[in-house]
XYZ file of C-alpha atoms in Angstrom:
580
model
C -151.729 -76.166 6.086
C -153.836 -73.416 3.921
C -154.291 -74.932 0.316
C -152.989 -71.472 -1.762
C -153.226 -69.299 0.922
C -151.149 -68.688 4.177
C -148.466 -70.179 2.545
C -144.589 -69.014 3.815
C -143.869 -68.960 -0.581
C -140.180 -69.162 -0.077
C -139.939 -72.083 2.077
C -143.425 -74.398 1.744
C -142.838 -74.878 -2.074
C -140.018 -76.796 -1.113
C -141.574 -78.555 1.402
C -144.680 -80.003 0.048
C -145.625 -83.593 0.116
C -145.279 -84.160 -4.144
C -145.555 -87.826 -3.428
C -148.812 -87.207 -1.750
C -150.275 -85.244 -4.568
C -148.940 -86.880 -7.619
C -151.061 -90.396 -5.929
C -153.879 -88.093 -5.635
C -154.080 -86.861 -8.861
C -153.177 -90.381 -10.271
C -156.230 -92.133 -8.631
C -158.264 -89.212 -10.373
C -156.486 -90.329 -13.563
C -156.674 -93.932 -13.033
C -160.739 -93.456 -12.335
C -161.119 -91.184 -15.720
C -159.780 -93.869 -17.465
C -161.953 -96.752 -16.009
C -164.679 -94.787 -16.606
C -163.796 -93.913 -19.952
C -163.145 -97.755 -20.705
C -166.870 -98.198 -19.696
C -168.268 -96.034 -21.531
C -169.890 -94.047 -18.930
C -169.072 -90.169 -19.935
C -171.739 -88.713 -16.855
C -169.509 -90.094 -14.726
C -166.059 -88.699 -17.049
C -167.261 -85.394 -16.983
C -167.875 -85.033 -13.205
C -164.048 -86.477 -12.614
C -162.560 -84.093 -14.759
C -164.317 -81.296 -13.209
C -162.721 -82.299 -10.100
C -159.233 -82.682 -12.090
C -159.606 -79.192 -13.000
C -160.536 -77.655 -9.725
C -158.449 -79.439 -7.977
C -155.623 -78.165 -5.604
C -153.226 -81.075 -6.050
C -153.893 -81.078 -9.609
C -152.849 -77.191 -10.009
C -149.873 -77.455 -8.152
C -148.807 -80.468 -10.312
C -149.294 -79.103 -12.982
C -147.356 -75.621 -12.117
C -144.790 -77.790 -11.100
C -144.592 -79.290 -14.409
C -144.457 -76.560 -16.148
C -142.078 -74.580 -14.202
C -139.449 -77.296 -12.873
C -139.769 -80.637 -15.218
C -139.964 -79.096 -18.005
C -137.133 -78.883 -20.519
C -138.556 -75.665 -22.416
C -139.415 -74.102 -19.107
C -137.361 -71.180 -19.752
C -138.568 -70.104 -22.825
C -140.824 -67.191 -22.282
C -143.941 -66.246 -23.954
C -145.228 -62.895 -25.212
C -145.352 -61.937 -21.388
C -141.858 -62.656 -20.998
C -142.122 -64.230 -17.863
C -140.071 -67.574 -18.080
C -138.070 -68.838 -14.617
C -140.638 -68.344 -11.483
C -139.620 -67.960 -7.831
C -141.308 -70.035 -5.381
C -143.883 -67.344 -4.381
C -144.940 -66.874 -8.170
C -145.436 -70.497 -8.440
C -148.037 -70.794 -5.473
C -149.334 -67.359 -7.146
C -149.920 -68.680 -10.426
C -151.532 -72.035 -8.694
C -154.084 -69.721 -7.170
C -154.951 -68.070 -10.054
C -155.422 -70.902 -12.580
C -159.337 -69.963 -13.992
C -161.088 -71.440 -16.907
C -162.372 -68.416 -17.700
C -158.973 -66.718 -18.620
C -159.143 -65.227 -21.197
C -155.478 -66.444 -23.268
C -153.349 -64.609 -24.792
C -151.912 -65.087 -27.922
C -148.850 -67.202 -28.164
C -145.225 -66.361 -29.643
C -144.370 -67.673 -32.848
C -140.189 -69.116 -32.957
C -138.973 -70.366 -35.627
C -136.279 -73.279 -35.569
C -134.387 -75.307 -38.216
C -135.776 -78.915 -39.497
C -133.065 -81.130 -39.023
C -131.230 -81.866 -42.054
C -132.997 -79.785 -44.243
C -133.482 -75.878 -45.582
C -136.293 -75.572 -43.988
C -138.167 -73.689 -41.004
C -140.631 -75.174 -38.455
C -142.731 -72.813 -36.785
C -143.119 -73.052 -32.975
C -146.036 -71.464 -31.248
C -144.802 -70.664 -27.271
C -147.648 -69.972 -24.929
C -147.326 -68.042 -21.477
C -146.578 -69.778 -19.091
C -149.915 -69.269 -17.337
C -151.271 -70.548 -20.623
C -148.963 -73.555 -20.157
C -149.822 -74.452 -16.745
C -153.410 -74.498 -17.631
C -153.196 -76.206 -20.607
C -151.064 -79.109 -18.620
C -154.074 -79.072 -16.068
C -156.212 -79.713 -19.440
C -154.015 -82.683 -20.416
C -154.288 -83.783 -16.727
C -158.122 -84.320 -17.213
C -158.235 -85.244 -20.870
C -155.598 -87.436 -21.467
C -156.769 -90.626 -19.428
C -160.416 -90.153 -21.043
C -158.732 -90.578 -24.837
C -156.191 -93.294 -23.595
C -158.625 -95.968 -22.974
C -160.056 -94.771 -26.490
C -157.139 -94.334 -28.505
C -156.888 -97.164 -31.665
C -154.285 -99.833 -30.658
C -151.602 -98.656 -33.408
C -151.106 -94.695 -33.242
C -147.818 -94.537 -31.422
C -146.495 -90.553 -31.610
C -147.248 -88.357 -28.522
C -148.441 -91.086 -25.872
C -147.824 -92.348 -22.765
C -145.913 -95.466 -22.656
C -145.309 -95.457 -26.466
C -142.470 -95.021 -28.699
C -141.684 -94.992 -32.729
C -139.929 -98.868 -31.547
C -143.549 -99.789 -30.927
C -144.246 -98.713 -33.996
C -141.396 -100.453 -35.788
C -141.761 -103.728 -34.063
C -145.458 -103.950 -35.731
C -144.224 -102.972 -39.274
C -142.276 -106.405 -38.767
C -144.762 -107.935 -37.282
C -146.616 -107.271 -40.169
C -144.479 -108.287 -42.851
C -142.402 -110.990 -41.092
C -144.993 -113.131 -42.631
C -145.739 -111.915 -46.094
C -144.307 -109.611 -48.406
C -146.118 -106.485 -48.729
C -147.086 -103.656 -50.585
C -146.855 -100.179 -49.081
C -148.235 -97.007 -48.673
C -145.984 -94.288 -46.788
C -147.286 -90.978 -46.427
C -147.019 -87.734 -44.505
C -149.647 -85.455 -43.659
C -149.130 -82.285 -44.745
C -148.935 -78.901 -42.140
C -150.962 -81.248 -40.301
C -150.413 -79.123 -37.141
C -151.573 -75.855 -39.100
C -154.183 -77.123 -40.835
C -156.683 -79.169 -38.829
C -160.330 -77.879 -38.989
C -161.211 -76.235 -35.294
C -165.057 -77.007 -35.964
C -164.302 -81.165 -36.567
C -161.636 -81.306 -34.089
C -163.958 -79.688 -31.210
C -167.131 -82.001 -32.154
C -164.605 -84.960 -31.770
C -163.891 -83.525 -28.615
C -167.147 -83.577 -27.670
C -166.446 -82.471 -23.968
C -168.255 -80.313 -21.458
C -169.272 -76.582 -22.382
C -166.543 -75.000 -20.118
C -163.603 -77.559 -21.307
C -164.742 -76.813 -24.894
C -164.522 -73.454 -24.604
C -161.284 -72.784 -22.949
C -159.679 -75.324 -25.797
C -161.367 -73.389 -28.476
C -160.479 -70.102 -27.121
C -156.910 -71.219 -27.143
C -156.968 -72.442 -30.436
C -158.504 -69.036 -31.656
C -156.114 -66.838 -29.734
C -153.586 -65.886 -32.741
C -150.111 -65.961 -32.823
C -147.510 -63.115 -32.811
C -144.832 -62.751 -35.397
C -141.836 -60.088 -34.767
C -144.794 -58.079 -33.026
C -148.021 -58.767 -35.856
C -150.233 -60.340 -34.376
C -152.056 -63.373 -36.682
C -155.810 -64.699 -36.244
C -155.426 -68.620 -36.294
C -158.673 -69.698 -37.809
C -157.339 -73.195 -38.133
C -154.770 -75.775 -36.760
C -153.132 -76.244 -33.227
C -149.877 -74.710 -32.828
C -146.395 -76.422 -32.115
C -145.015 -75.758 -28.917
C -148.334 -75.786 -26.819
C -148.130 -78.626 -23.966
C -151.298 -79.616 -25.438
C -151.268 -79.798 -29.176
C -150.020 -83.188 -29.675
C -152.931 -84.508 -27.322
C -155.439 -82.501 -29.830
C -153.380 -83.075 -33.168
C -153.960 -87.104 -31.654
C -157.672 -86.660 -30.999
C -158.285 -84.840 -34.660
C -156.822 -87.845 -36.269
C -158.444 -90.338 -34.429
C -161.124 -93.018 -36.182
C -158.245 -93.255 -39.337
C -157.294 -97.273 -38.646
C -160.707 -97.508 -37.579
C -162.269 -96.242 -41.548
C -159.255 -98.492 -42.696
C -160.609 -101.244 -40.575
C -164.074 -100.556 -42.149
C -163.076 -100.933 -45.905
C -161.051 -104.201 -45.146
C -164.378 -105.716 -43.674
C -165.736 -104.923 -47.387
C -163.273 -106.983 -49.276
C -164.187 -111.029 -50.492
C -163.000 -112.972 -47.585
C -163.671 -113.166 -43.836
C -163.642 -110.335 -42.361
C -161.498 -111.009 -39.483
C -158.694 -112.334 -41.770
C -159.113 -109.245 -43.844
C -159.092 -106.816 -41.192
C -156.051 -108.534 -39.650
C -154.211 -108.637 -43.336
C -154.747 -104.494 -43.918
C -151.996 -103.081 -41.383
C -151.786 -100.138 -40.526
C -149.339 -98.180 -37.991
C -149.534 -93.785 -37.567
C -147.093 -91.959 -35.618
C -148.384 -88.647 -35.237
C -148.591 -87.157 -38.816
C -146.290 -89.942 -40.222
C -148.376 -93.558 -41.017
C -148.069 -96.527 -43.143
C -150.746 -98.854 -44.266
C -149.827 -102.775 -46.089
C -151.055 -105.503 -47.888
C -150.196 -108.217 -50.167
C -152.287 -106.260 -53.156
C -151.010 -103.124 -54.767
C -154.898 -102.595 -55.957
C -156.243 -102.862 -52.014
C -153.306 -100.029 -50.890
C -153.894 -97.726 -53.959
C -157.445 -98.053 -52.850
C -156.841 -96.896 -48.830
C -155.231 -94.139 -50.400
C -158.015 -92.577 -52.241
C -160.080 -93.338 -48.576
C -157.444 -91.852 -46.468
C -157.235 -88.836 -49.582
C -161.220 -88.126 -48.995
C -160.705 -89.085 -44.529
C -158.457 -86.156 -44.412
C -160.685 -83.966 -46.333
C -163.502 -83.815 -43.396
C -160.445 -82.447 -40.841
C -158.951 -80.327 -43.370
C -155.890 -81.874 -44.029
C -153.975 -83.303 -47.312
C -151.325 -85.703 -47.709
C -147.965 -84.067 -48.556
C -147.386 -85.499 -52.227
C -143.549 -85.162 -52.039
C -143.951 -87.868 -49.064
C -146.359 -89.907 -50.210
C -145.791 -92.617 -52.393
C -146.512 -96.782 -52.841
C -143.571 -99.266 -53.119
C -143.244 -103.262 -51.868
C -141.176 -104.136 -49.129
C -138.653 -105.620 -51.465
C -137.861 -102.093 -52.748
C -137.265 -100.967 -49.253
C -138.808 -97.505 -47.568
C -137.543 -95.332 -44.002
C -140.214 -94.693 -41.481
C -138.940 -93.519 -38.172
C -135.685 -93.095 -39.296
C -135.406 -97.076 -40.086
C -135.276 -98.389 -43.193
C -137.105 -101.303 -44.109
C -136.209 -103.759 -46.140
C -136.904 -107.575 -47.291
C -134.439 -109.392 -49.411
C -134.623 -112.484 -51.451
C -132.405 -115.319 -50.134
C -132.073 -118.868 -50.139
C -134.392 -121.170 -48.621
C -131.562 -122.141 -45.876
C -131.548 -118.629 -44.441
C -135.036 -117.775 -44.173
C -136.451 -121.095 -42.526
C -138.100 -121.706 -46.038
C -139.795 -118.454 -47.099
C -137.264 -117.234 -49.185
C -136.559 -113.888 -47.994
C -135.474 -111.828 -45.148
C -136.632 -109.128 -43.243
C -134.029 -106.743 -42.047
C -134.653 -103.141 -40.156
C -131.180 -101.126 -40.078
C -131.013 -97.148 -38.972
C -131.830 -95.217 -42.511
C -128.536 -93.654 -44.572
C -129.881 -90.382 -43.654
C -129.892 -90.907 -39.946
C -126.386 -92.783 -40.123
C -124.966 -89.801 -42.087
C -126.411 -87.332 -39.622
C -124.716 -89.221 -36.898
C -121.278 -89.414 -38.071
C -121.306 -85.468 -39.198
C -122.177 -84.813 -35.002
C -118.918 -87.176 -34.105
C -116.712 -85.593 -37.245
C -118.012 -82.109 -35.811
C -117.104 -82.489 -31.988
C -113.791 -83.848 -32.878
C -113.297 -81.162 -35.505
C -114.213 -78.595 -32.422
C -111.489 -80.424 -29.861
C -108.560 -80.136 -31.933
C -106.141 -78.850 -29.037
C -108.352 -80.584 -26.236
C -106.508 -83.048 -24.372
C -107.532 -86.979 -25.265
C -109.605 -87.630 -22.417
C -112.227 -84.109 -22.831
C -112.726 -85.343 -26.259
C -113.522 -89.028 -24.864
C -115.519 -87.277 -22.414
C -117.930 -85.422 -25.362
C -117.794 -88.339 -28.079
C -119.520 -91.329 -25.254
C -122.548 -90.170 -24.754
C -123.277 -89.340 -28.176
C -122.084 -92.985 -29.150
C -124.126 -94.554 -26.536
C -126.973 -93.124 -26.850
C -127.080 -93.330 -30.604
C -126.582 -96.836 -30.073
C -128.852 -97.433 -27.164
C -131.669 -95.854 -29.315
C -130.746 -98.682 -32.549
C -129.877 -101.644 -30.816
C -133.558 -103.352 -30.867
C -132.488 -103.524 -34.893
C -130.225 -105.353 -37.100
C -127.930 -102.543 -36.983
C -123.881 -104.725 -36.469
C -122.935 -103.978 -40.116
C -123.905 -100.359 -39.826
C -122.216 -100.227 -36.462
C -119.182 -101.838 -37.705
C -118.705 -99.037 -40.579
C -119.146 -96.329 -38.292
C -116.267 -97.318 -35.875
C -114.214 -97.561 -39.522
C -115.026 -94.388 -40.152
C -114.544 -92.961 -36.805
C -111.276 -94.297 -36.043
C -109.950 -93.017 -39.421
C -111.354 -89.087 -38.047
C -109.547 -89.812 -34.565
C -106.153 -90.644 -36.902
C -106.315 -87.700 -38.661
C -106.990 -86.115 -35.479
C -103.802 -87.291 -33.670
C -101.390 -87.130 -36.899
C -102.366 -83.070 -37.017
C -101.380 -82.865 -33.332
C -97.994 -84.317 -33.832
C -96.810 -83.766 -37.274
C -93.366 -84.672 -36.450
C -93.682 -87.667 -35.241
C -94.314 -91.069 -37.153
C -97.859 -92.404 -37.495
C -96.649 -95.364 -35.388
C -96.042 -93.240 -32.700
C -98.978 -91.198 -32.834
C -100.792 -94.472 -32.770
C -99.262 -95.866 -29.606
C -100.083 -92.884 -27.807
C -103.680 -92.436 -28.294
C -104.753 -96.544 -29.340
C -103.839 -98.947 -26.717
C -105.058 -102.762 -25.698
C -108.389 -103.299 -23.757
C -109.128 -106.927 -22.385
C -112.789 -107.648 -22.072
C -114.155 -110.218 -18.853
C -115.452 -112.952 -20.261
C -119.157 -113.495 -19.405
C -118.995 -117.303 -18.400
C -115.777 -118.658 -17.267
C -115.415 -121.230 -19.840
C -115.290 -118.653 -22.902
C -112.016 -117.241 -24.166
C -110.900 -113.626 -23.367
C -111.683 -110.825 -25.914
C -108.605 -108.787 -27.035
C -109.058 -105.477 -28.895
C -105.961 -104.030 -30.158
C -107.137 -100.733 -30.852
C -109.667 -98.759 -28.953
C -109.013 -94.713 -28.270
C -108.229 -94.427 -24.953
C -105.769 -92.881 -21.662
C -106.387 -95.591 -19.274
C -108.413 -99.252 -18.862
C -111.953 -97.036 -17.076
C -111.452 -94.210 -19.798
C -111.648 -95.353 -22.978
C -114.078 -94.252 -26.347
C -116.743 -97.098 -26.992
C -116.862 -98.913 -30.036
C -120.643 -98.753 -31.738
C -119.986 -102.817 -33.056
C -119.417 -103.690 -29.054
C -123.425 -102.336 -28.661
C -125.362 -106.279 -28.311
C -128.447 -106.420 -30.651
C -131.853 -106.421 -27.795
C -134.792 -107.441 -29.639
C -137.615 -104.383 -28.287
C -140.729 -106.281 -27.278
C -144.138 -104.100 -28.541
C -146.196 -102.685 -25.748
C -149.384 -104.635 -25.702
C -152.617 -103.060 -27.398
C -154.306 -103.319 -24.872
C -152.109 -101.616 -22.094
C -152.115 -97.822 -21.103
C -149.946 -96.091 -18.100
C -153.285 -95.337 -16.558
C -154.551 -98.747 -16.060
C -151.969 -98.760 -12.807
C -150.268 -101.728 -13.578
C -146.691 -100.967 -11.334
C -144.655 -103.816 -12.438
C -145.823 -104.571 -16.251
C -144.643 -100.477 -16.666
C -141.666 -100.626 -14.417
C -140.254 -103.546 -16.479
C -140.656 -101.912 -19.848
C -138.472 -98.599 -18.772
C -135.612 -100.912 -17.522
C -135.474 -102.522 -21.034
C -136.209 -99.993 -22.874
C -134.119 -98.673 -26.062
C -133.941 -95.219 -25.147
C -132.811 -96.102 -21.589
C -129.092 -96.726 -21.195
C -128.008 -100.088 -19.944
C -126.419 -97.985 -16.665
C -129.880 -96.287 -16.242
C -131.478 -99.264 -16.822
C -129.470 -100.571 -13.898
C -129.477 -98.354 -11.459
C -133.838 -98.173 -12.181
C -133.724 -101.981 -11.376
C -131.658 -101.652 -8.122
C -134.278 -98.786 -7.073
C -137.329 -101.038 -8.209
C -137.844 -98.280 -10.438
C -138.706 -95.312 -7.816
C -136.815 -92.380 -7.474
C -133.703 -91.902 -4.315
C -135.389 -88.386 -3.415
C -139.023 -88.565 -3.417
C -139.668 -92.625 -3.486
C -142.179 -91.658 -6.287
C -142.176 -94.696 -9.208
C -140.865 -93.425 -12.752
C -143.404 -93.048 -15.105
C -142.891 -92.964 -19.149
C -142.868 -89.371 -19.375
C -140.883 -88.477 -16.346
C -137.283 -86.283 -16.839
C -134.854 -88.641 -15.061
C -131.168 -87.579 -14.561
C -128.136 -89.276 -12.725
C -126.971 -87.608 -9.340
C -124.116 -88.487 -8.226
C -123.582 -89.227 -4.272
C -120.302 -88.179 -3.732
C -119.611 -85.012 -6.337
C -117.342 -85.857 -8.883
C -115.262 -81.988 -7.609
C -114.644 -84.051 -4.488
C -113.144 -87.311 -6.177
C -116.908 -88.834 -6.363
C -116.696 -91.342 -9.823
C -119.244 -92.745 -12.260
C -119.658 -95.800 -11.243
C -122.822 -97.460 -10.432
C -122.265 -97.565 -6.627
C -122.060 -93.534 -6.533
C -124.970 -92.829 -8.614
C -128.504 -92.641 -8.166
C -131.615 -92.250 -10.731
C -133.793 -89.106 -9.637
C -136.473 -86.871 -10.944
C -135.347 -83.666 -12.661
C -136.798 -81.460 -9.848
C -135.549 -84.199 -7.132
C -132.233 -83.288 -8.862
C -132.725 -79.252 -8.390
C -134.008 -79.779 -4.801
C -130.869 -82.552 -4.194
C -128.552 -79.648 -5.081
C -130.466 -76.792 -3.021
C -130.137 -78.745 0.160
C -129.132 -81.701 1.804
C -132.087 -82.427 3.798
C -133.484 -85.737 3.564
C -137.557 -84.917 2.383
C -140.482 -86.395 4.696
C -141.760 -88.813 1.978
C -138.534 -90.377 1.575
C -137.997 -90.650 5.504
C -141.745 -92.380 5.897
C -141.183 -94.623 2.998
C -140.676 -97.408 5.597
C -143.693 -97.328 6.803
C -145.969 -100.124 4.476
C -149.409 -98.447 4.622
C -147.751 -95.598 2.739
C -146.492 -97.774 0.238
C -149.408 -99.694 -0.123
C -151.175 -96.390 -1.395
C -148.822 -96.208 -4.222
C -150.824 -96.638 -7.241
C -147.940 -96.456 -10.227
């Protein structure tokens, strides 16, 4: 079969071998990284070449641009957004590096919970697709190089990685803290430092600077961009990551200058960054106001400044949010805190709590002549999830208050429905009895008396009922690139953000997708499909769902042929070659 050309467009898209190409292009990946790791950029350079000429490469790239996507209907200053089949193999045949880009589309969308606007800057969609080939080829080089505690925009990382080593770090010691923001840090890093960094081939370099100099246009006025990375290019965060690289490192530096062994020092000066957000602590107030003069003059050299309304120094006994946590240590007895006298607790922040409750108050607010079971149906996922994504903290008090407030909204709810009846009634209707299974069959049965429901399957969860999961913090040392299939695997199942039915269904799969038999990696869209459709009596429970890709999903719908990976996947040589 032709590569580009003598392609059938309607019919071949559908039918290529992804599973093929996606190993292809991660053993290109996998050998950047090594490489990388070594030290040996001769040898970087000539991979990523490949990478970016290569066929496989393109079309995975296209493909995640134009079908995994989330944004992949949002159209530049082209206008093109949804492509057909054909246009996809077009646009994989006419990916050049020498493209000149065009400028990209500046949106504007709200900051949430605040009066503010963040600008977004949309690229074409041929701009996208190229700049996810980019990321293809970069990414692995600055993963093996990336300092062990940035967290934001990477592979196999999450802001629970980063809050796991804030606790780590103060589990042990009260600390002093500096918490800062970066100001416009998007907008305002320096082109010049940010390409030496780079320090890549002349033909990558170019195409990233001429997308970082291609303007921006604003309700049709076009803007020279003479600085910064805009929001809302596939790869911005990569470069915003890069430009902000060597800060633990200069931390690292000034530790090794203070009395002391170094290697006690270094390991007493923490320090965790995700993205533009970062946090550095130590027992001394005089060694933090001192990293913040060095971070003050660090920033300086990329063009950036700290954002003084965010930045400010305070001791862990005072309490700060990062992350939308807030952490906090309190003095207690000696009884409660194995003998160190205080206790480290990380809870969801008021603001995020508040912002929670006003999306359950609103929906409900929104369903006020929707029968009992729709508004079930829209209030648990927002519950899980919300809970899912704060279980690995100490969050039972917080939960606790929330079903409080919650059931008192679903009251008020019910009483306006019926205003003739007594609140007894109204109660009885809409509150009923659920009996939970014990777990061992010695331990008594749980009775609750009250839970808002229309039958024992449909019933609205209770945020206290969500069990407290420690998160475990990826290891320094690990990347998605080094290949490992089972170390990876493991950490999706358990993760925070995955829900404790996705987490099943990924371990009954062994963590590869029903359609393609392609492993789920960190930054894959996953989505439930259910077997038998839920229009023909199909339910939700575990036994009629499967976990799938986002495109699997599309393709699922579009037909209900079985696809030739999926039908070989018997056969051990092929999965042998699986490197994930």
């Amino acid at each position: 079969m032709s590569k580009t050309r003598g392609f059938a467009p309607q019919s071949e898209w559908s039918k290529v071998d992804w599973r093929k190409l996606e190993i292809t292009v991660f053993k290109l990946q996998k050998r950047i990284y090594r490489a990388s790791q070594r030290g040996d950029s001769r040898v970087v350079r000539k991979l990523q070449k490949t990478m970016m000429k290569s066929w496989s490469a393109k079309m995975v790239a296209v493909r995640k641009v134009t079908q995994q996507n989330k944004g992949k209907k949002t159209a530049g200053i082209d206008g093109k957004k949804a492509l057909t089949n054909k246009q996809r193999l077009t646009l994989v045949a006419n990916l050049k590096l020498y493209k000149k880009p065009q400028p990209t589309r500046r949106v504007w969308i709200d900051k949430p919970g605040r009066n503010e606007k963040r600008p977004l800057g949309i690229p074409t969609i041929y701009d996208r697709a190229l700049q996810a080939l980019t990321k293809l080829a970069l990414e692995p080089e600055w993963e093996a190089v990336f300092e062990p505690n940035s967290y934001g925009f990477r592979p196999g990382r999450s802001c629970h990685d980063a809050i796991e080593t804030i606790f780590l770090g103060i589990n042990k010691m009260p600390k002093w803290v500096l918490d800062a923001d970066i100001s416009k840090c998007f907008d305002k890093i320096n082109h010049d430092v940010l390409l030496g960094k780079l320090n890549t081939y002349p033909s990558m370099k170019r195409l990233i600077k001429n997308w970082l100099k291609a303007g921006v246009m604003d309700n049709r006025t076009f803007n020279p961009t003479d600085e910064g990375t805009p929001q809302g290019g596939i790869i911005s965060p990569l470069l915003a990551n890069i430009a902000l690289h060597g800060m633990e490192e200069r931390i690292k530096e000034f530790a090794r200058t203070l009395p002391g062994q170094k290697a006690k020092n270094v390991k007493a000066l923490n320090f965790v960054r995700y993205a533009d957000d970062f946090i550095i602590m130590h027992k001394s107030k005089e060694v933090v106001e001192e990293c913040l003069e060095i971070i003050k003059d660090w920033l300086k050299d990329i063009g950036l400044e700290l954002k003084p309304s965010k930045t400010r120094i305070t001791h862990t006994f005072n309490g700060y949010d990062f992350l939308g946590f807030n952490i906090r240590q309190y003095e207690v007895g000696k009884h409660q805190s194995n003998n160190k006298g205080y206790k480290t607790l990380i809870k969801p922040s008021q603001k995020k709590v508040k912002e929670h409750y006003e999306r359950l108050a609103k929906v409900i607010d929104n369903h006020k002549a929707a029968p009992q079971a729709a508004l079930i149906s829209k209030l648990r996922p927002i519950i899980t999830g919300w809970c899912n994504y704060n279980r690995s903290q100490v969050s039972k008090k917080i939960f606790s208050k929330l079903d409080h407030l919650l059931c008192y909204k679903l009251q008020r709810w019910g009483y306006r429905r019926h205003p003739n009846k007594s609140k007894t009634w109204v109660n009885n209707k809409y509150w009923g009895t659920k009996v939970e299974k014990p777990q061992n069959p010695w331990d008594a049965r749980k009775i609750d008396n009250w839970v808002f429901m229309t039958g024992e399957e449909n019933y609205l969860p209770k945020h206290a009922k969500t069990p407290v999961v420690r998160h475990v913090k990826v290891k320094e040392s690990r990347s998605t690139f080094d290949g490992d299939l089972i170390y990876w695997s493991n950490r999706m199942q358990k993760h925070p953000e995955m829900s404790t039915q996705k987490g099943k269904l990924l371990k009954r799969q062994k963590g590869k997708c029903a359609h393609c038999g392609l492993t789920f990696r960190s930054e894959d869209l996953i989505e439930k499909h259910h077997i038998i459709p839920r229009a023909l009596g199909g339910s939700d429970l575990n036994k009629n769902l499967e976990l799938l890709h986002l495109h699997c999903h599309d393709a699922k719908h579009r037909t209900n042929v079985k696809p030739k990976c999926q039908e070989s996947s018997s056969d051990s040589s092929e999965l042998d070659d699986n490197p994930f």
